[in-house]
mmCIF file of C-alpha atoms in Angstrom:
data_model
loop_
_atom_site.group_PDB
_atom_site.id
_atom_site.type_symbol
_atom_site.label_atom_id
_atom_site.label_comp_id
_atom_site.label_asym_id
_atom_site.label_seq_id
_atom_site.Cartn_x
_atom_site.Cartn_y
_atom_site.Cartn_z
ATOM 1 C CA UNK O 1 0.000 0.000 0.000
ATOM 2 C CA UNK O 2 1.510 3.222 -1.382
ATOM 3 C CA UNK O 3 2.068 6.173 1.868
ATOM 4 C CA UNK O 4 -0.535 8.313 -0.500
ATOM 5 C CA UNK O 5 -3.395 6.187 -0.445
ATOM 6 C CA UNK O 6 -2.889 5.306 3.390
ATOM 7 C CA UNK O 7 -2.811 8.884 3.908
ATOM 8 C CA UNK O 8 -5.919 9.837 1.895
ATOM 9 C CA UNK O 9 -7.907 7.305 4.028
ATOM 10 C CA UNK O 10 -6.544 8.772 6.926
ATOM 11 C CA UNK O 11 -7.442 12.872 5.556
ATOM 12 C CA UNK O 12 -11.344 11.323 5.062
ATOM 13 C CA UNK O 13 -11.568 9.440 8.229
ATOM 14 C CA UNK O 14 -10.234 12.606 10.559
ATOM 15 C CA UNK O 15 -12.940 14.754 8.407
ATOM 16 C CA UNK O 16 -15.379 11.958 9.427
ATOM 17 C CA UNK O 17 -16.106 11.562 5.348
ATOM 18 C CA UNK O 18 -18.184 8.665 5.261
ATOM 19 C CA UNK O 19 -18.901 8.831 1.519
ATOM 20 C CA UNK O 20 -17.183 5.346 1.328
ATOM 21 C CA UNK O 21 -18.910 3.603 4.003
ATOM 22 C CA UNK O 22 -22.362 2.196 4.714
ATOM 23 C CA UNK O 23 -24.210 0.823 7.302
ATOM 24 C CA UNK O 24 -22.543 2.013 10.781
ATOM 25 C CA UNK O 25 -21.185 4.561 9.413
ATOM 26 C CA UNK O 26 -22.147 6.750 12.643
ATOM 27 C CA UNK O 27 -20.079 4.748 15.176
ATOM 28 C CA UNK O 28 -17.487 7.435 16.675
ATOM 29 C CA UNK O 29 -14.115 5.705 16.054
ATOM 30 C CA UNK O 30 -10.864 8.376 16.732
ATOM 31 C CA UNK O 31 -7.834 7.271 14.461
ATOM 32 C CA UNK O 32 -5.059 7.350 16.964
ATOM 33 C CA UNK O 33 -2.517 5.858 14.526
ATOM 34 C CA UNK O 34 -1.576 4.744 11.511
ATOM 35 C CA UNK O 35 1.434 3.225 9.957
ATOM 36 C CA UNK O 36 1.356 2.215 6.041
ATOM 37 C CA UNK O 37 4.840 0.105 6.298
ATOM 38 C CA UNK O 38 2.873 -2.621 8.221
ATOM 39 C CA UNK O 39 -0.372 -1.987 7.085
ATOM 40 C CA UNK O 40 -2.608 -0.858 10.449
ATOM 41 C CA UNK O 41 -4.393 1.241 11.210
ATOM 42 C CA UNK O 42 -5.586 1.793 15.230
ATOM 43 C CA UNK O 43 -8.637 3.260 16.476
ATOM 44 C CA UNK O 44 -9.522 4.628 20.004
ATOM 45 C CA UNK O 45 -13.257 4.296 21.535
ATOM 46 C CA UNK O 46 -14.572 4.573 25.039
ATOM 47 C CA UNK O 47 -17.410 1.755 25.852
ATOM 48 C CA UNK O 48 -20.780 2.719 26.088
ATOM 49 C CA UNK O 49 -23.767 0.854 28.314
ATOM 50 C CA UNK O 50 -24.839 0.056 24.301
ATOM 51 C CA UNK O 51 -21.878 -1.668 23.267
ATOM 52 C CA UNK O 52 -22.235 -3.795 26.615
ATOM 53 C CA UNK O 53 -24.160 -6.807 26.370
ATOM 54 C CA UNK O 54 -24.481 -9.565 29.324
ATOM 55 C CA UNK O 55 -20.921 -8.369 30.258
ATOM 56 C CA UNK O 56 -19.350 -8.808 26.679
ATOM 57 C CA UNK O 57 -18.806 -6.646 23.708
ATOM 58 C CA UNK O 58 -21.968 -7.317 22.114
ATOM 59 C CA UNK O 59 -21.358 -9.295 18.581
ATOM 60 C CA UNK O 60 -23.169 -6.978 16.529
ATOM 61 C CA UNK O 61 -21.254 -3.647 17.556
ATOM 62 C CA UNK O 62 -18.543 -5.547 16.881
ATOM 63 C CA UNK O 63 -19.121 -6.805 13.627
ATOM 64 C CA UNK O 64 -20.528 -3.559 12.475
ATOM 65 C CA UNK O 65 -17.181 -1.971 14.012
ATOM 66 C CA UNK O 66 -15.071 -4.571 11.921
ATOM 67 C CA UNK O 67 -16.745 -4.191 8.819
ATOM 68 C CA UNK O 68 -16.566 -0.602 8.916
ATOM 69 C CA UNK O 69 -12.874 -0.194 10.507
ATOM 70 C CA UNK O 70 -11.051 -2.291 7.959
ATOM 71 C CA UNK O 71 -13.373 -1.558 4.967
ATOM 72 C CA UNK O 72 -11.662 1.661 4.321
ATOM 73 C CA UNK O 73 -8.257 -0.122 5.054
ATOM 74 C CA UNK O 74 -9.305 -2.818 2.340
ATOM 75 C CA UNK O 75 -10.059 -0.748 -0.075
ATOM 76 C CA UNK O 76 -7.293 1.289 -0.294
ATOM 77 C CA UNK O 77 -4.853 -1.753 -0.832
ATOM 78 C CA UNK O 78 -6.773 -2.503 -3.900
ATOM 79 C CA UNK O 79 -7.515 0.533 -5.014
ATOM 80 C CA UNK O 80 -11.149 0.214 -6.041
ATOM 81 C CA UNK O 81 -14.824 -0.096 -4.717
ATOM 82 C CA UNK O 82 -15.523 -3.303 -6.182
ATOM 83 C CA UNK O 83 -14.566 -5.422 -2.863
ATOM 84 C CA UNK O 84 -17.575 -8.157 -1.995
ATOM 85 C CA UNK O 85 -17.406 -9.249 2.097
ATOM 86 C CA UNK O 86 -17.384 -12.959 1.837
ATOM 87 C CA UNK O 87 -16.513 -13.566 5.710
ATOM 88 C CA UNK O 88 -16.728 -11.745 8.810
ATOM 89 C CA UNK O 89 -16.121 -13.368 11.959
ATOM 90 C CA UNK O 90 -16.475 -12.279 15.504
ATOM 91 C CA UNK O 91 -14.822 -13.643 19.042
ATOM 92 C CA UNK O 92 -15.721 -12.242 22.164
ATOM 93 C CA UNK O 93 -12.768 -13.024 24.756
ATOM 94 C CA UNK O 94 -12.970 -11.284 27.575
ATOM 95 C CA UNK O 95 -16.060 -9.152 29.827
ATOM 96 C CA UNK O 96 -15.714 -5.332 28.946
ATOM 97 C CA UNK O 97 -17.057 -2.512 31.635
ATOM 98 C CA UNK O 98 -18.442 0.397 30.431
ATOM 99 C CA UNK O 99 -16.376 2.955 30.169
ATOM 100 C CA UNK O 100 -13.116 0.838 29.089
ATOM 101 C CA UNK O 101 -11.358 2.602 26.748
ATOM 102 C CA UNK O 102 -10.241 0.268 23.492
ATOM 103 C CA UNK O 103 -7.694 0.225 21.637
ATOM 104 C CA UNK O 104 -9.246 -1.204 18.033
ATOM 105 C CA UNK O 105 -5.805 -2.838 15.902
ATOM 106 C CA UNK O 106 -7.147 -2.913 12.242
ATOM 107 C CA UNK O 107 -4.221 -4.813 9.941
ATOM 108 C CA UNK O 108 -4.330 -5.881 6.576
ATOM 109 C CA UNK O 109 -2.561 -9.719 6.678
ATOM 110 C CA UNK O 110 -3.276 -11.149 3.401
ATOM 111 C CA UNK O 111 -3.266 -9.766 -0.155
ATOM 112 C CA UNK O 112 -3.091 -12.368 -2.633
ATOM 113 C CA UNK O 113 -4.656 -12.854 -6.199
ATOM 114 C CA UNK O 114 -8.208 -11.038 -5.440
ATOM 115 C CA UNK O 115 -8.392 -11.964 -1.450
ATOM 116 C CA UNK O 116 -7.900 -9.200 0.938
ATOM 117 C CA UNK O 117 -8.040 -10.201 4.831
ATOM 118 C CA UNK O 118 -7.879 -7.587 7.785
ATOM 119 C CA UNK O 119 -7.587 -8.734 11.133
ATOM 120 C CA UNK O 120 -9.206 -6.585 14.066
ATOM 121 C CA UNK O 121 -7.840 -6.864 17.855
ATOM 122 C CA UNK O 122 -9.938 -5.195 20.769
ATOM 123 C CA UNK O 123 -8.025 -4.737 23.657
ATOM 124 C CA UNK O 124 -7.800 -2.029 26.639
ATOM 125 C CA UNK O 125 -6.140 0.815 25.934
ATOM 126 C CA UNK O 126 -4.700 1.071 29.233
ATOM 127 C CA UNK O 127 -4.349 -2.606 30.469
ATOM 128 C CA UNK O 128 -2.683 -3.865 26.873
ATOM 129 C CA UNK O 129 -2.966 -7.466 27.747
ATOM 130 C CA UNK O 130 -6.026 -7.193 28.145
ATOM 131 C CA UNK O 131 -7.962 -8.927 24.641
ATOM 132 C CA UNK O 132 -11.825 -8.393 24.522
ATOM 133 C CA UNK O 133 -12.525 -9.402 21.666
ATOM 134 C CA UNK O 134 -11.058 -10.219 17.904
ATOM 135 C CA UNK O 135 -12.392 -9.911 14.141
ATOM 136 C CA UNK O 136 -11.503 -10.928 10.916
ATOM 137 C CA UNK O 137 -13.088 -9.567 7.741
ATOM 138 C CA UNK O 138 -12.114 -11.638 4.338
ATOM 139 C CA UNK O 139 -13.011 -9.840 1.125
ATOM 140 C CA UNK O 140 -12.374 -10.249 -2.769
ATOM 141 C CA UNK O 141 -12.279 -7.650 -5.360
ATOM 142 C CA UNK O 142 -13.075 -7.275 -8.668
ATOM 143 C CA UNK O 143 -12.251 -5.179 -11.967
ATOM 144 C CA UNK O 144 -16.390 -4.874 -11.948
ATOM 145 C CA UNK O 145 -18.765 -5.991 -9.931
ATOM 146 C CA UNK O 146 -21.996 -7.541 -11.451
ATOM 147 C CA UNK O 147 -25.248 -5.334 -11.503
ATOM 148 C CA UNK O 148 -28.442 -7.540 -10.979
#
């Protein structure tokens, strides 16, 4: 991934430009870093009673919050809007409190023929041994996508 495009991702995600982005688009995620040599980008969030969910990190904030995190990351590896999600997987590890503050790891492991894989770590942003949960979003791209 060229500097450039890691840094235009980063320009639209501090101007909170959700143009590229769908569903969850709203959820408040701060880029505290980002480093295009290895790929990552990492997020900052502070746990609300909504993420919470019988003491977890309920599976469907997360999952929106992995599809949306790496998305961006994904498609500016391959350079084009024609990615398809063909797997996104979830693991809750560890109870969260409200009011934890995450640290949200988003790196791009795999990009080989048309597969693009990001991997997503949740883990306290104070206690850093501390895993609550992990995510992995697989996608493919193509040179066009298919209109039905």
């Amino acid at each position: 991934m060229s500097g450039f495009i890691l840094n235009e991702l980063l320009d639209k995600l501090r101007n909170r430009d959700a143009s590229d982005t769908r569903f969850g688009s709203g959820l408040e995620l701060r880029v505290a870093k980002a480093d295009a040599k290895n790929r990552t980008v990492v997020y900052e969030y502070e746990v609300t009673e909504d993420e919470v969910y019988r003491g977890y990190l309920d599976s469907g904030w997360l999952s929106t919050v992995v599809d949306n995190a790496t998305d961006p990351l994904i498609r500016a590896v391959v350079n084009n809007n024609n990615t398809v999600t063909t797997s996104l997987t979830v693991n809750t590890l560890e109870p969260a409190l409200v009011g934890c503050r995450l640290e949200i790891v988003c790196r791009l492991v795999q990009f080989e023929g048309r597969l693009v894989q990001a991997v997503v770590t949740f883990r306290d942003a104070v206690k850093r041994g501390v895993v609550y949960a992990t995510g992995i979003h697989t996608a493919v791209y193509r040179d066009s996508v298919a209109k039905l």
